[in-house]
Amino acid sequence: MTRPDRSTDMRTVLQADRRANARYPKSRVILRWLRAAQTWRARKGLLGRAGHILVGGSYKVVTEWVMGVELPASTEIGAGLRLRHGVGIVVNPATRIGRGVMIRQHVTLGNRLSASDCPIIEDDVEIGVGAVIIGAVRIGRGARIGPNAVVVKDVPPGAVVYSPTSVHRSASG
């Protein structure tokens, strides 16, 4: 099996990110810069290191310190990530994020016991405002994590997780 051309892969990822954030110019800027930092980070040699210091460093300073979006270039992130109102987002670098995931403002994806026990977010997951997902948990494909939910256990594919303070009413009453 031949290895796919990296530049073609990155073009596909950039197109998916751009489409997923069509109405969110700030998100498009953040993700384009993130992908550039990831590209430079992956390059070997002196030029790669210099490019990563310049691009990755400026990305980190502006997005984290100014914009309040902590989405490290070392994080494994699938194509088509959707950022909504990108502010207050904190993602541990060891977190893995699938394709077509939506992350809203004030979301935390992080570790619980060690630096590497972080969530795995599968494809097409939506994460609501203020949600916290911590520890070595797997969020199944197509799951929905509601606003202010705190997740510390695996979530099956297609499941919906509500905040502990949500009031639910059944269809009958």
mmCIF file of C-alpha atoms in Angstrom:
data_model
loop_
_atom_site.group_PDB
_atom_site.id
_atom_site.type_symbol
_atom_site.label_atom_id
_atom_site.label_comp_id
_atom_site.label_asym_id
_atom_site.label_seq_id
_atom_site.Cartn_x
_atom_site.Cartn_y
_atom_site.Cartn_z
ATOM 1 C CA MET A 1 0.000 0.000 0.000
ATOM 2 C CA THR A 2 1.380 3.408 -0.955
ATOM 3 C CA ARG A 3 1.376 6.280 1.436
ATOM 4 C CA PRO A 4 -0.986 9.123 0.405
ATOM 5 C CA ASP A 5 0.522 12.422 -0.665
ATOM 6 C CA ARG A 6 0.639 14.618 2.427
ATOM 7 C CA SER A 7 -0.120 17.856 0.545
ATOM 8 C CA THR A 8 -3.268 16.304 -0.990
ATOM 9 C CA ASP A 9 -4.371 15.113 2.450
ATOM 10 C CA MET A 10 -3.867 18.572 3.933
ATOM 11 C CA ARG A 11 -5.793 20.201 1.078
ATOM 12 C CA THR A 12 -8.698 17.840 1.741
ATOM 13 C CA VAL A 13 -8.577 18.596 5.478
ATOM 14 C CA LEU A 14 -8.462 22.350 4.854
ATOM 15 C CA GLN A 15 -11.425 22.155 2.483
ATOM 16 C CA ALA A 16 -13.421 20.150 5.029
ATOM 17 C CA ASP A 17 -12.563 22.649 7.796
ATOM 18 C CA ARG A 18 -13.514 25.564 5.552
ATOM 19 C CA ARG A 19 -16.876 24.006 4.600
ATOM 20 C CA ALA A 20 -17.655 23.054 8.211
ATOM 21 C CA ASN A 21 -17.104 26.644 9.367
ATOM 22 C CA ALA A 22 -18.542 28.527 6.385
ATOM 23 C CA ARG A 23 -20.376 31.068 8.549
ATOM 24 C CA TYR A 24 -17.689 31.362 11.213
ATOM 25 C CA PRO A 25 -14.706 33.384 9.921
ATOM 26 C CA LYS A 26 -12.931 33.358 13.296
ATOM 27 C CA SER A 27 -13.118 29.559 13.411
ATOM 28 C CA ARG A 28 -11.806 29.352 9.852
ATOM 29 C CA VAL A 29 -8.793 31.503 10.766
ATOM 30 C CA ILE A 30 -8.053 29.449 13.891
ATOM 31 C CA LEU A 31 -8.294 26.144 12.037
ATOM 32 C CA ARG A 32 -6.252 27.307 9.043
ATOM 33 C CA TRP A 33 -3.524 28.483 11.399
ATOM 34 C CA LEU A 34 -3.761 25.235 13.395
ATOM 35 C CA ARG A 35 -3.334 23.146 10.240
ATOM 36 C CA ALA A 36 -0.351 25.270 9.155
ATOM 37 C CA ALA A 37 1.258 24.746 12.583
ATOM 38 C CA GLN A 38 0.578 20.992 12.329
ATOM 39 C CA THR A 39 2.149 20.890 8.856
ATOM 40 C CA TRP A 40 5.322 22.639 10.041
ATOM 41 C CA ARG A 41 5.427 20.482 13.177
ATOM 42 C CA ALA A 42 5.457 17.336 11.010
ATOM 43 C CA ARG A 43 8.397 18.501 8.864
ATOM 44 C CA LYS A 44 11.881 17.284 9.637
ATOM 45 C CA GLY A 45 15.126 19.186 9.687
ATOM 46 C CA LEU A 46 16.201 22.720 10.445
ATOM 47 C CA LEU A 47 13.682 24.350 8.096
ATOM 48 C CA GLY A 48 10.823 22.391 9.653
ATOM 49 C CA ARG A 49 11.916 23.319 13.147
ATOM 50 C CA ALA A 50 12.279 27.008 12.244
ATOM 51 C CA GLY A 51 8.903 27.056 10.502
ATOM 52 C CA HIS A 52 7.238 25.395 13.468
ATOM 53 C CA ILE A 53 8.768 27.861 15.898
ATOM 54 C CA LEU A 54 7.522 30.773 13.796
ATOM 55 C CA VAL A 55 4.087 29.487 12.733
ATOM 56 C CA GLY A 56 3.384 27.297 15.776
ATOM 57 C CA GLY A 57 4.635 29.935 18.194
ATOM 58 C CA SER A 58 2.546 32.723 16.712
ATOM 59 C CA TYR A 59 -0.483 30.396 16.555
ATOM 60 C CA LYS A 60 -0.088 29.524 20.240
ATOM 61 C CA VAL A 61 0.378 33.113 21.397
ATOM 62 C CA VAL A 62 -2.551 34.542 19.435
ATOM 63 C CA THR A 63 -5.080 31.732 19.835
ATOM 64 C CA GLU A 64 -4.350 30.859 23.459
ATOM 65 C CA TRP A 65 -3.323 34.161 24.982
ATOM 66 C CA VAL A 66 -5.504 36.521 22.957
ATOM 67 C CA MET A 67 -8.467 34.476 21.693
ATOM 68 C CA GLY A 68 -8.830 32.005 24.563
ATOM 69 C CA VAL A 69 -8.724 28.858 22.406
ATOM 70 C CA GLU A 70 -6.269 26.249 23.643
ATOM 71 C CA LEU A 71 -6.177 23.764 20.755
ATOM 72 C CA PRO A 72 -2.570 22.528 20.529
ATOM 73 C CA ALA A 73 -0.976 21.746 17.178
ATOM 74 C CA SER A 74 0.153 18.404 18.601
ATOM 75 C CA THR A 75 -3.447 17.241 19.079
ATOM 76 C CA GLU A 76 -4.719 14.616 16.621
ATOM 77 C CA ILE A 77 -7.767 16.239 14.980
ATOM 78 C CA GLY A 78 -9.820 14.908 12.075
ATOM 79 C CA ALA A 79 -11.020 16.933 9.110
ATOM 80 C CA GLY A 80 -14.076 19.153 9.344
ATOM 81 C CA LEU A 81 -13.757 20.237 12.970
ATOM 82 C CA ARG A 82 -16.503 22.768 13.706
ATOM 83 C CA LEU A 83 -15.717 25.471 16.258
ATOM 84 C CA ARG A 84 -18.690 27.511 17.382
ATOM 85 C CA HIS A 85 -18.038 30.827 19.129
ATOM 86 C CA GLY A 86 -14.429 29.767 19.739
ATOM 87 C CA VAL A 87 -13.662 31.109 23.174
ATOM 88 C CA GLY A 88 -12.768 29.362 26.408
ATOM 89 C CA ILE A 89 -11.940 26.073 24.682
ATOM 90 C CA VAL A 90 -9.299 23.942 26.417
ATOM 91 C CA VAL A 91 -8.062 20.725 24.801
ATOM 92 C CA ASN A 92 -5.295 18.583 26.276
ATOM 93 C CA PRO A 93 -2.718 17.695 23.587
ATOM 94 C CA ALA A 94 -3.211 13.942 24.240
ATOM 95 C CA THR A 95 -6.915 14.154 23.343
ATOM 96 C CA ARG A 96 -7.908 12.596 20.007
ATOM 97 C CA ILE A 97 -10.707 14.220 18.018
ATOM 98 C CA GLY A 98 -12.411 12.546 15.058
ATOM 99 C CA ARG A 99 -13.854 13.958 11.842
ATOM 100 C CA GLY A 100 -16.867 16.275 11.753
ATOM 101 C CA VAL A 101 -16.826 17.015 15.489
ATOM 102 C CA MET A 102 -18.492 20.194 16.782
ATOM 103 C CA ILE A 103 -17.031 21.973 19.814
ATOM 104 C CA ARG A 104 -18.865 24.939 21.269
ATOM 105 C CA GLN A 105 -17.571 27.633 23.595
ATOM 106 C CA HIS A 106 -16.196 26.937 27.079
ATOM 107 C CA VAL A 107 -15.582 23.225 26.461
ATOM 108 C CA THR A 108 -12.811 21.353 28.293
ATOM 109 C CA LEU A 109 -11.356 18.092 26.989
ATOM 110 C CA GLY A 110 -8.673 17.002 29.383
ATOM 111 C CA ASN A 111 -6.871 14.536 31.558
ATOM 112 C CA ARG A 112 -7.864 13.316 34.987
ATOM 113 C CA LEU A 113 -5.120 11.203 36.567
ATOM 114 C CA SER A 114 -2.082 11.478 34.301
ATOM 115 C CA ALA A 115 -0.962 13.670 31.427
ATOM 116 C CA SER A 116 -2.099 11.120 28.847
ATOM 117 C CA ASP A 117 -5.452 9.780 30.132
ATOM 118 C CA CYS A 118 -7.489 11.959 27.797
ATOM 119 C CA PRO A 119 -10.717 11.530 25.861
ATOM 120 C CA ILE A 120 -11.102 9.985 22.452
ATOM 121 C CA ILE A 121 -13.859 11.787 20.596
ATOM 122 C CA GLU A 122 -15.095 9.721 17.647
ATOM 123 C CA ASP A 123 -16.507 11.113 14.381
ATOM 124 C CA ASP A 124 -19.607 13.336 14.182
ATOM 125 C CA VAL A 125 -19.865 14.097 17.905
ATOM 126 C CA GLU A 126 -21.428 17.375 19.064
ATOM 127 C CA ILE A 127 -20.222 18.897 22.322
ATOM 128 C CA GLY A 128 -22.424 21.525 23.958
ATOM 129 C CA VAL A 129 -21.557 24.805 25.626
ATOM 130 C CA GLY A 130 -19.585 24.418 28.850
ATOM 131 C CA ALA A 131 -19.276 20.636 28.640
ATOM 132 C CA VAL A 132 -16.355 18.977 30.419
ATOM 133 C CA ILE A 133 -15.033 15.617 29.236
ATOM 134 C CA ILE A 134 -12.111 14.355 31.284
ATOM 135 C CA GLY A 135 -10.142 11.170 31.646
ATOM 136 C CA ALA A 136 -9.571 8.180 29.409
ATOM 137 C CA VAL A 137 -13.115 8.013 28.056
ATOM 138 C CA ARG A 138 -14.417 7.253 24.580
ATOM 139 C CA ILE A 139 -17.262 9.306 23.153
ATOM 140 C CA GLY A 140 -18.924 7.136 20.493
ATOM 141 C CA ARG A 141 -19.665 8.198 16.947
ATOM 142 C CA GLY A 142 -22.605 10.578 16.608
ATOM 143 C CA ALA A 143 -23.031 11.090 20.356
ATOM 144 C CA ARG A 144 -24.385 14.411 21.647
ATOM 145 C CA ILE A 145 -22.970 15.927 24.808
ATOM 146 C CA GLY A 146 -25.354 18.536 26.190
ATOM 147 C CA PRO A 147 -24.559 21.953 27.639
ATOM 148 C CA ASN A 148 -22.691 21.885 30.957
ATOM 149 C CA ALA A 149 -22.514 18.083 31.006
ATOM 150 C CA VAL A 150 -19.636 16.517 32.905
ATOM 151 C CA VAL A 151 -18.480 13.252 31.315
ATOM 152 C CA VAL A 152 -16.118 10.848 33.095
ATOM 153 C CA LYS A 153 -17.370 7.542 31.627
ATOM 154 C CA ASP A 154 -17.574 6.147 28.093
ATOM 155 C CA VAL A 155 -20.531 7.278 25.993
ATOM 156 C CA PRO A 156 -21.916 4.804 23.427
ATOM 157 C CA PRO A 157 -22.385 5.761 19.777
ATOM 158 C CA GLY A 158 -25.461 7.906 19.163
ATOM 159 C CA ALA A 159 -26.145 8.495 22.858
ATOM 160 C CA VAL A 160 -27.194 11.814 24.370
ATOM 161 C CA VAL A 161 -25.658 13.017 27.634
ATOM 162 C CA TYR A 162 -27.412 15.750 29.594
ATOM 163 C CA SER A 163 -26.194 18.043 32.324
ATOM 164 C CA PRO A 164 -26.885 16.737 35.843
ATOM 165 C CA THR A 165 -29.083 19.787 36.426
ATOM 166 C CA SER A 166 -31.248 19.291 33.317
ATOM 167 C CA VAL A 167 -34.960 18.763 33.864
ATOM 168 C CA HIS A 168 -36.411 16.120 31.574
ATOM 169 C CA ARG A 169 -40.044 15.532 30.836
ATOM 170 C CA SER A 170 -41.354 12.448 29.137
ATOM 171 C CA ALA A 171 -43.697 12.684 26.156
ATOM 172 C CA SER A 172 -46.600 11.767 28.445
ATOM 173 C CA GLY A 173 -46.047 14.474 30.926
#
